[in-house]
Amino acid sequence: MQQKKEITIYDIAEKLKLSATTVSRGLKDHPAISKKTKKRINDTAAEMGYRFNTFASNLRSKRTNTIGVIIPKMNSSFMSAVLAGMEKVANEASYNLIISQSLESAEKEAVNVKTMFNNRVDGLMVSVAYDTVGVSQFELLIEKGIPLLFFDRTLDHPQCTSIVIDNHKSGYLATQHLIEQGCKNIIHITGNLARNVYADRQRGYESALRDSGIEVKPENTFITVLDEQAGIDAAQKILKMKSLPDGVFVDNDNCAVNCMANLMNEGIKIPEDIAFIGFNNDPISRVIRPALSTINYPGFEMGEIAAHKLITHLNGKQSINSTNSIILRSELIARDSSRKIK
Amino acid sequence: MQQKKEITIYDIAEKLKLSATTVSRGLKDHPAISKKTKKRINDTAAEMGYRFNTFASNLRSKRTNTIGVIIPKMNSSFMSAVLAGMEKVANEASYNLIISQSLESAEKEAVNVKTMFNNRVDGLMVSVAYDTVGVSQFELLIEKGIPLLFFDRTLDHPQCTSIVIDNHKSGYLATQHLIEQGCKNIIHITGNLARNVYADRQRGYESALRDSGIEVKPENTFITVLDEQAGIDAAQKILKMKSLPDGVFVDNDNCAVNCMANLMNEGIKIPEDIAFIGFNNDPISRVIRPALSTINYPGFEMGEIAAHKLITHLNGKQSINSTNSIILRSELIARDSSRKIK
DNA sequence: AATAATTATGCAACCGGTTGCATAATTATG
DNA sequence: CATAATTATGCAACCGGTTGCATAATTATT
């Protein structure tokens, strides 16, 4: 395992009878170095098998070209789309991404923030865990002037930009759509209402009901973790209700689909007995039968925009504080699971 | 944006009238430092707001505690499961993950390898792009003694470990299952046969046919990119065949589901007319109706094992060359899409 | 040809932990 | 109490690019 000696700019300098300074600049395409010298330097570097030492560079220049990302879980269709978008933009701008998962634990999230901090990421993008409370774990970044950006599940902080969709409007549209289809007794299956995404959708749901003169019943809102099991549990709960609902709005397609499948197994007809609408426009929503109505959530685009925003700021082109939040367009996609009216 | 001055071990040393050496060792829990001094050092560090400088450390110690991952695409259910598994293990072992996507392009893959190389990752885990040819782009890593591990889509290299499932057996099992259900004219929708995963499954498919005395027809193997569109295209192609197949084995659930849905729209009955089996055990396979039979591909586990294997090697516990390949268990999951016999 | 302006290159300190070797401080042994 | 054996701490060089400032080389101007 004895590594061959690494070639440094000093080795190149010596061979070319130049200074390390000139070699460093030549490799960086610095304007003060002549074309001829640059070519000599680059050729020799290639020939000698030189490789740039990021650490020496980072150490001196105090920049890492690395962006941290902390998300609850990698393996969801939505989140991997976001990551893919971020990676694409970051890669094109020569930034590296360090990604870690909080696994929905605020505690693990705090540890990850610390790690990112020690790794001196130039900036951090976060979608917070299910049970995160307060912003204190992020203060040390802000004090050091490290830009912090929230996306999807955000926290409110005057110095941070948030990238979100209009969750209130989305919740409103989804509910209104069910009402238009004739639903009068609508369940909302949602998550922790301390999280902006769920709270906003719940408010949208309530507004839509009120605007149509339908009573808002607290027992019609199910707080769950929105995973597959939660969908199954919700189905059981619905089956036990004295009067069956005629519409269900679920904040996650995957959860919705599992709930729906369970109800169908018990002989419930979708959408005739119960109309369904999900959230995210997950691929699963398109292939299930009946196809699941949903709210389109542009994950890939959100990732691109978040990364782009952060990088623009890092490159000094624009302050991250100039905008406090960016709201992406999301829209209703009506499919068979909610079409009671033909 | 003027950062507050960073606290270094020298600042701590000065305050405690110690040397930087002692502080460095104290923070690292070095055995030669007394308990008392360690406590003083750690307390002062915390109090002064010291943060460890990874770059200075990396520069000197020539280790990065960073592992690179290059995959074709992040946003597939299988791949995000793999990544989640890797991240979990890496995080627990205090390694960072740098992830980048080749987006199925060999060219972009080569660039990413170079970037990882320059970033001096301690090791690299790769699932190669659709059209990657040869191993030359990885040679520079191997020459420098940087361990390289392939998973899922592998390349053959004497110095690299591969983590795979038994694709031959899986292809055999899938095909055999269809035959047992009475299928005699089976299509295999697969990918680039230069990739081990697809070539092996194709061999398994052919072996199963032969073992049952069924003729292997080249035109029954569709080479595609296995995405949603490919599923739709395959459905069209099937509908135009002179004699319809009675079974279809698709190397990807998502593609399978789209193909199936398209055929059903045209009045084909699944499984009565055509039995279907997919690959991966994607969540989608469970919720679609009829539920899609598939091969369970333990992505999360594969990620965990790959990361664990690499890290064990990096920590000097075990040479990566001691095993040349690790084969994970995969199994057939029979569901309604293939059950012709009740 | 002399001077100014421009372009190209180099010096040397710096970034902040790490480590082999030497030395000092403390404890154990005879 | 002297000497050996441990244990604890420090010195100084090192890792390899980067950068402000100075100087050298070349070209333009009068």
mmCIF file of C-alpha atoms in Angstrom, chain B residues 49-323:
data_model
loop_
_atom_site.group_PDB
_atom_site.id
_atom_site.type_symbol
_atom_site.label_atom_id
_atom_site.label_comp_id
_atom_site.label_asym_id
_atom_site.label_seq_id
_atom_site.Cartn_x
_atom_site.Cartn_y
_atom_site.Cartn_z
ATOM 1 C CA GLY B 49 -15.921 28.010 20.073
ATOM 2 C CA TYR B 50 -13.141 26.025 18.480
ATOM 3 C CA ARG B 51 -13.920 23.959 15.423
ATOM 4 C CA PHE B 52 -11.717 21.306 14.016
ATOM 5 C CA ASN B 53 -10.159 22.065 10.649
ATOM 6 C CA THR B 54 -10.601 19.041 8.472
ATOM 7 C CA PHE B 55 -8.418 20.392 5.711
ATOM 8 C CA ALA B 56 -5.366 21.033 7.756
ATOM 9 C CA SER B 57 -5.809 17.566 9.150
ATOM 10 C CA ASN B 58 -6.379 15.964 5.779
ATOM 11 C CA LEU B 59 -3.470 17.804 4.266
ATOM 12 C CA ARG B 60 -1.108 16.502 6.826
ATOM 13 C CA SER B 61 -2.465 13.051 7.421
ATOM 14 C CA LYS B 62 -3.383 12.341 3.811
ATOM 15 C CA ARG B 63 -6.682 10.819 4.726
ATOM 16 C CA THR B 64 -10.025 12.357 4.010
ATOM 17 C CA ASN B 65 -12.639 10.202 5.701
ATOM 18 C CA THR B 66 -14.621 10.690 2.570
ATOM 19 C CA ILE B 67 -16.006 8.029 0.294
ATOM 20 C CA GLY B 68 -17.103 8.742 -3.234
ATOM 21 C CA VAL B 69 -20.168 7.216 -4.834
ATOM 22 C CA ILE B 70 -20.938 7.343 -8.532
ATOM 23 C CA ILE B 71 -24.268 6.048 -9.731
ATOM 24 C CA PRO B 72 -26.229 6.343 -12.923
ATOM 25 C CA LYS B 73 -29.249 8.083 -11.449
ATOM 26 C CA MET B 74 -30.242 9.074 -7.993
ATOM 27 C CA ASN B 75 -33.957 9.134 -8.450
ATOM 28 C CA SER B 76 -34.902 5.552 -8.716
ATOM 29 C CA SER B 77 -36.403 3.678 -5.871
ATOM 30 C CA PHE B 78 -33.711 1.039 -5.965
ATOM 31 C CA MET B 79 -30.797 3.428 -6.094
ATOM 32 C CA SER B 80 -32.058 5.692 -3.373
ATOM 33 C CA ALA B 81 -32.423 2.637 -1.167
ATOM 34 C CA VAL B 82 -28.809 1.717 -1.876
ATOM 35 C CA LEU B 83 -27.676 5.242 -1.064
ATOM 36 C CA ALA B 84 -29.691 5.288 2.119
ATOM 37 C CA GLY B 85 -27.961 2.097 3.225
ATOM 38 C CA MET B 86 -24.542 3.466 2.367
ATOM 39 C CA GLU B 87 -25.161 6.737 4.101
ATOM 40 C CA LYS B 88 -26.277 4.995 7.248
ATOM 41 C CA VAL B 89 -23.152 2.860 7.521
ATOM 42 C CA ALA B 90 -20.798 5.641 6.462
ATOM 43 C CA ASN B 91 -22.296 8.085 8.897
ATOM 44 C CA GLU B 92 -21.988 5.655 11.767
ATOM 45 C CA ALA B 93 -18.325 5.161 10.934
ATOM 46 C CA SER B 94 -17.767 8.933 10.634
ATOM 47 C CA TYR B 95 -17.211 8.850 6.935
ATOM 48 C CA ASN B 96 -18.685 11.385 4.600
ATOM 49 C CA LEU B 97 -20.232 10.489 1.313
ATOM 50 C CA ILE B 98 -19.758 12.472 -1.860
ATOM 51 C CA ILE B 99 -22.341 11.359 -4.362
ATOM 52 C CA SER B 100 -22.498 12.137 -8.026
ATOM 53 C CA GLN B 101 -24.559 10.948 -10.946
ATOM 54 C CA SER B 102 -23.283 9.829 -14.310
ATOM 55 C CA LEU B 103 -26.787 10.289 -15.740
ATOM 56 C CA GLU B 104 -26.092 7.108 -17.721
ATOM 57 C CA SER B 105 -23.276 8.763 -19.649
ATOM 58 C CA ALA B 106 -19.859 7.130 -19.695
ATOM 59 C CA GLU B 107 -18.307 10.470 -20.452
ATOM 60 C CA LYS B 108 -19.807 12.228 -17.449
ATOM 61 C CA GLU B 109 -18.875 9.215 -15.386
ATOM 62 C CA ALA B 110 -15.222 9.609 -16.330
ATOM 63 C CA VAL B 111 -15.321 13.272 -15.338
ATOM 64 C CA ASN B 112 -16.853 12.340 -12.017
ATOM 65 C CA VAL B 113 -14.167 9.756 -11.382
ATOM 66 C CA LYS B 114 -11.567 12.430 -11.989
ATOM 67 C CA THR B 115 -13.270 14.801 -9.587
ATOM 68 C CA MET B 116 -13.457 12.121 -6.924
ATOM 69 C CA PHE B 117 -9.803 11.410 -7.543
ATOM 70 C CA ASN B 118 -8.823 15.037 -7.099
ATOM 71 C CA ASN B 119 -10.956 15.253 -4.011
ATOM 72 C CA ARG B 120 -8.850 12.403 -2.743
ATOM 73 C CA VAL B 121 -11.666 10.188 -1.645
ATOM 74 C CA ASP B 122 -10.378 7.350 0.514
ATOM 75 C CA GLY B 123 -12.371 4.902 -1.556
ATOM 76 C CA LEU B 124 -14.892 4.818 -4.352
ATOM 77 C CA MET B 125 -18.089 2.856 -4.895
ATOM 78 C CA VAL B 126 -19.465 2.730 -8.401
ATOM 79 C CA SER B 127 -22.417 1.385 -10.300
ATOM 80 C CA VAL B 128 -21.473 2.023 -13.913
ATOM 81 C CA ALA B 129 -23.413 3.910 -16.565
ATOM 82 C CA TYR B 130 -25.478 2.252 -19.255
ATOM 83 C CA ASP B 131 -22.827 2.582 -21.929
ATOM 84 C CA THR B 132 -19.559 2.448 -20.022
ATOM 85 C CA VAL B 133 -16.882 0.522 -21.888
ATOM 86 C CA GLY B 134 -13.692 -0.786 -20.351
ATOM 87 C CA VAL B 135 -12.095 0.023 -17.036
ATOM 88 C CA SER B 136 -9.398 2.441 -18.175
ATOM 89 C CA GLN B 137 -10.968 5.485 -16.529
ATOM 90 C CA PHE B 138 -10.566 3.751 -13.184
ATOM 91 C CA GLU B 139 -6.935 2.797 -13.610
ATOM 92 C CA LEU B 140 -5.583 5.966 -12.074
ATOM 93 C CA LEU B 141 -7.348 5.136 -8.817
ATOM 94 C CA ILE B 142 -6.042 1.639 -8.784
ATOM 95 C CA GLU B 143 -2.485 2.767 -9.500
ATOM 96 C CA LYS B 144 -2.670 5.076 -6.518
ATOM 97 C CA GLY B 145 -3.973 2.271 -4.360
ATOM 98 C CA ILE B 146 -7.396 3.804 -3.823
ATOM 99 C CA PRO B 147 -9.834 0.975 -3.208
ATOM 100 C CA LEU B 148 -12.579 0.698 -5.761
ATOM 101 C CA LEU B 149 -15.728 -1.296 -5.302
ATOM 102 C CA PHE B 150 -18.448 -1.992 -7.818
ATOM 103 C CA PHE B 151 -22.046 -2.747 -6.970
ATOM 104 C CA ASP B 152 -25.054 -3.738 -9.028
ATOM 105 C CA ARG B 153 -23.676 -2.807 -12.431
ATOM 106 C CA THR B 154 -20.117 -3.982 -12.173
ATOM 107 C CA LEU B 155 -16.978 -4.171 -14.230
ATOM 108 C CA ASP B 156 -14.525 -6.998 -14.044
ATOM 109 C CA HIS B 157 -11.231 -6.049 -12.500
ATOM 110 C CA PRO B 158 -8.874 -8.319 -10.579
ATOM 111 C CA GLN B 159 -8.268 -5.706 -7.887
ATOM 112 C CA CYS B 160 -11.857 -4.724 -7.240
ATOM 113 C CA THR B 161 -14.583 -6.282 -5.187
ATOM 114 C CA SER B 162 -18.059 -6.468 -6.621
ATOM 115 C CA ILE B 163 -21.315 -6.607 -4.707
ATOM 116 C CA VAL B 164 -24.092 -8.155 -6.711
ATOM 117 C CA ILE B 165 -27.083 -10.401 -6.540
ATOM 118 C CA ASP B 166 -27.142 -13.628 -8.496
ATOM 119 C CA ASN B 167 -28.610 -12.167 -11.642
ATOM 120 C CA HIS B 168 -28.332 -15.396 -13.571
ATOM 121 C CA LYS B 169 -30.282 -17.275 -10.975
ATOM 122 C CA SER B 170 -32.796 -14.464 -10.639
ATOM 123 C CA GLY B 171 -33.397 -14.430 -14.377
ATOM 124 C CA TYR B 172 -33.737 -18.175 -14.300
ATOM 125 C CA LEU B 173 -36.214 -18.135 -11.427
ATOM 126 C CA ALA B 174 -38.351 -15.448 -12.998
ATOM 127 C CA THR B 175 -38.532 -17.256 -16.301
ATOM 128 C CA GLN B 176 -39.067 -20.636 -14.727
ATOM 129 C CA HIS B 177 -41.905 -19.199 -12.701
ATOM 130 C CA LEU B 178 -43.627 -17.989 -15.860
ATOM 131 C CA ILE B 179 -43.123 -21.393 -17.458
ATOM 132 C CA GLU B 180 -44.648 -23.085 -14.434
ATOM 133 C CA GLN B 181 -47.678 -20.886 -14.885
ATOM 134 C CA GLY B 182 -48.058 -22.306 -18.366
ATOM 135 C CA CYS B 183 -46.286 -19.659 -20.437
ATOM 136 C CA LYS B 184 -44.627 -20.918 -23.600
ATOM 137 C CA ASN B 185 -43.845 -17.728 -25.460
ATOM 138 C CA ILE B 186 -41.980 -15.425 -23.124
ATOM 139 C CA ILE B 187 -40.575 -11.989 -23.842
ATOM 140 C CA HIS B 188 -37.580 -10.647 -21.932
ATOM 141 C CA ILE B 189 -37.388 -6.857 -21.755
ATOM 142 C CA THR B 190 -33.848 -6.062 -20.722
ATOM 143 C CA GLY B 191 -31.051 -3.479 -21.033
ATOM 144 C CA ASN B 192 -27.643 -3.184 -22.625
ATOM 145 C CA LEU B 193 -26.201 -6.703 -22.649
ATOM 146 C CA ALA B 194 -22.729 -5.315 -22.078
ATOM 147 C CA ARG B 195 -23.844 -4.703 -18.493
ATOM 148 C CA ASN B 196 -23.428 -7.700 -16.238
ATOM 149 C CA VAL B 197 -26.849 -7.361 -14.669
ATOM 150 C CA TYR B 198 -28.708 -7.606 -17.946
ATOM 151 C CA ALA B 199 -26.404 -10.132 -19.581
ATOM 152 C CA ASP B 200 -26.662 -12.444 -16.595
ATOM 153 C CA ARG B 201 -30.423 -12.210 -16.429
ATOM 154 C CA GLN B 202 -30.634 -12.877 -20.143
ATOM 155 C CA ARG B 203 -28.488 -15.980 -19.690
ATOM 156 C CA GLY B 204 -30.744 -17.081 -16.873
ATOM 157 C CA TYR B 205 -33.785 -16.506 -19.034
ATOM 158 C CA GLU B 206 -32.285 -18.559 -21.845
ATOM 159 C CA SER B 207 -31.210 -21.382 -19.538
ATOM 160 C CA ALA B 208 -34.688 -21.641 -18.072
ATOM 161 C CA LEU B 209 -36.268 -21.809 -21.501
ATOM 162 C CA ARG B 210 -33.842 -24.463 -22.673
ATOM 163 C CA ASP B 211 -34.273 -26.529 -19.537
ATOM 164 C CA SER B 212 -37.974 -26.668 -20.322
ATOM 165 C CA GLY B 213 -37.412 -27.448 -23.965
ATOM 166 C CA ILE B 214 -38.645 -24.073 -25.160
ATOM 167 C CA GLU B 215 -36.942 -22.517 -28.123
ATOM 168 C CA VAL B 216 -34.961 -19.320 -27.477
ATOM 169 C CA LYS B 217 -35.976 -16.744 -30.063
ATOM 170 C CA PRO B 218 -33.694 -13.719 -30.392
ATOM 171 C CA GLU B 219 -36.646 -11.524 -31.371
ATOM 172 C CA ASN B 220 -38.199 -12.229 -27.986
ATOM 173 C CA THR B 221 -35.471 -10.263 -26.229
ATOM 174 C CA PHE B 222 -36.112 -6.527 -26.262
ATOM 175 C CA ILE B 223 -33.091 -4.335 -25.563
ATOM 176 C CA THR B 224 -34.307 -1.072 -24.053
ATOM 177 C CA VAL B 225 -33.299 1.598 -21.544
ATOM 178 C CA LEU B 226 -35.882 0.200 -19.122
ATOM 179 C CA ASP B 227 -37.539 3.484 -18.240
ATOM 180 C CA GLU B 228 -41.223 4.398 -18.290
ATOM 181 C CA GLN B 229 -41.229 5.281 -21.964
ATOM 182 C CA ALA B 230 -39.505 2.012 -22.789
ATOM 183 C CA GLY B 231 -42.379 0.211 -21.076
ATOM 184 C CA ILE B 232 -44.911 2.048 -23.194
ATOM 185 C CA ASP B 233 -42.936 1.402 -26.370
ATOM 186 C CA ALA B 234 -42.601 -2.265 -25.519
ATOM 187 C CA ALA B 235 -46.369 -2.519 -25.101
ATOM 188 C CA GLN B 236 -46.866 -1.110 -28.589
ATOM 189 C CA LYS B 237 -44.336 -3.510 -29.989
ATOM 190 C CA ILE B 238 -46.008 -6.457 -28.300
ATOM 191 C CA LEU B 239 -49.420 -5.483 -29.648
ATOM 192 C CA LYS B 240 -48.041 -5.585 -33.174
ATOM 193 C CA MET B 241 -46.583 -9.071 -32.866
ATOM 194 C CA LYS B 242 -48.094 -11.732 -35.104
ATOM 195 C CA SER B 243 -48.596 -14.060 -32.169
ATOM 196 C CA LEU B 244 -48.977 -12.415 -28.792
ATOM 197 C CA PRO B 245 -46.638 -13.606 -26.053
ATOM 198 C CA ASP B 246 -48.158 -15.240 -22.998
ATOM 199 C CA GLY B 247 -45.528 -14.063 -20.566
ATOM 200 C CA VAL B 248 -43.287 -11.032 -20.114
ATOM 201 C CA PHE B 249 -40.242 -10.738 -17.883
ATOM 202 C CA VAL B 250 -39.059 -7.145 -17.441
ATOM 203 C CA ASP B 251 -35.773 -6.248 -15.774
ATOM 204 C CA ASN B 252 -37.286 -3.258 -13.982
ATOM 205 C CA ASP B 253 -40.569 -2.919 -12.099
ATOM 206 C CA ASN B 254 -41.236 0.625 -13.125
ATOM 207 C CA CYS B 255 -40.841 -0.226 -16.771
ATOM 208 C CA ALA B 256 -42.923 -3.361 -16.303
ATOM 209 C CA VAL B 257 -45.747 -1.495 -14.677
ATOM 210 C CA ASN B 258 -45.947 1.001 -17.514
ATOM 211 C CA CYS B 259 -45.903 -1.735 -20.092
ATOM 212 C CA MET B 260 -48.606 -3.633 -18.241
ATOM 213 C CA ALA B 261 -50.840 -0.604 -17.808
ATOM 214 C CA ASN B 262 -50.605 0.117 -21.512
ATOM 215 C CA LEU B 263 -51.521 -3.406 -22.485
ATOM 216 C CA MET B 264 -54.445 -3.412 -20.073
ATOM 217 C CA ASN B 265 -55.721 -0.220 -21.660
ATOM 218 C CA GLU B 266 -55.838 -2.144 -24.918
ATOM 219 C CA GLY B 267 -57.972 -4.827 -23.385
ATOM 220 C CA ILE B 268 -55.270 -7.370 -22.658
ATOM 221 C CA LYS B 269 -55.963 -9.337 -19.482
ATOM 222 C CA ILE B 270 -53.162 -9.737 -16.970
ATOM 223 C CA PRO B 271 -52.319 -12.480 -16.109
ATOM 224 C CA GLU B 272 -54.853 -14.459 -18.158
ATOM 225 C CA ASP B 273 -53.615 -13.306 -21.582
ATOM 226 C CA ILE B 274 -50.129 -12.287 -20.598
ATOM 227 C CA ALA B 275 -48.415 -13.016 -17.292
ATOM 228 C CA PHE B 276 -45.973 -10.396 -16.014
ATOM 229 C CA ILE B 277 -42.973 -10.452 -13.775
ATOM 230 C CA GLY B 278 -40.725 -7.494 -13.003
ATOM 231 C CA PHE B 279 -37.493 -6.948 -11.135
ATOM 232 C CA ASN B 280 -36.445 -5.012 -7.995
ATOM 233 C CA ASN B 281 -39.494 -5.263 -5.737
ATOM 234 C CA ASP B 282 -40.066 -1.578 -6.083
ATOM 235 C CA PRO B 283 -42.880 -0.226 -3.840
ATOM 236 C CA ILE B 284 -44.842 0.294 -7.006
ATOM 237 C CA SER B 285 -45.010 -3.440 -7.600
ATOM 238 C CA ARG B 286 -46.963 -3.922 -4.386
ATOM 239 C CA VAL B 287 -49.696 -1.404 -4.954
ATOM 240 C CA ILE B 288 -50.447 -1.811 -8.616
ATOM 241 C CA ARG B 289 -53.384 -4.066 -9.567
ATOM 242 C CA PRO B 290 -52.817 -6.788 -10.375
ATOM 243 C CA ALA B 291 -49.890 -6.761 -7.970
ATOM 244 C CA LEU B 292 -46.688 -7.283 -9.902
ATOM 245 C CA SER B 293 -44.675 -10.428 -9.345
ATOM 246 C CA THR B 294 -41.023 -9.539 -9.089
ATOM 247 C CA ILE B 295 -37.555 -10.420 -7.883
ATOM 248 C CA ASN B 296 -36.714 -8.921 -4.541
ATOM 249 C CA TYR B 297 -33.550 -6.869 -4.842
ATOM 250 C CA PRO B 298 -32.309 -5.781 -1.405
ATOM 251 C CA GLY B 299 -31.038 -2.308 -2.249
ATOM 252 C CA PHE B 300 -30.690 -0.932 1.254
ATOM 253 C CA GLU B 301 -28.827 -4.033 2.318
ATOM 254 C CA MET B 302 -26.576 -3.845 -0.712
ATOM 255 C CA GLY B 303 -25.687 -0.267 0.191
ATOM 256 C CA GLU B 304 -24.961 -1.219 3.765
ATOM 257 C CA ILE B 305 -22.773 -4.137 2.774
ATOM 258 C CA ALA B 306 -20.866 -2.197 0.152
ATOM 259 C CA ALA B 307 -20.109 0.651 2.524
ATOM 260 C CA HIS B 308 -19.256 -1.704 5.328
ATOM 261 C CA LYS B 309 -16.907 -3.726 3.168
ATOM 262 C CA LEU B 310 -15.108 -0.635 1.942
ATOM 263 C CA ILE B 311 -14.788 0.932 5.364
ATOM 264 C CA THR B 312 -13.505 -2.278 6.922
ATOM 265 C CA HIS B 313 -10.829 -2.279 4.283
ATOM 266 C CA LEU B 314 -9.994 1.383 4.770
ATOM 267 C CA ASN B 315 -9.610 0.847 8.481
ATOM 268 C CA GLY B 316 -7.046 -1.776 7.676
ATOM 269 C CA LYS B 317 -9.056 -4.592 9.180
ATOM 270 C CA GLN B 318 -9.335 -6.549 6.009
ATOM 271 C CA SER B 319 -8.003 -6.326 2.500
ATOM 272 C CA ILE B 320 -10.603 -5.587 -0.126
ATOM 273 C CA ASN B 321 -8.961 -8.131 -2.350
ATOM 274 C CA SER B 322 -9.593 -11.001 -0.019
ATOM 275 C CA THR B 323 -13.013 -11.377 -1.562
#
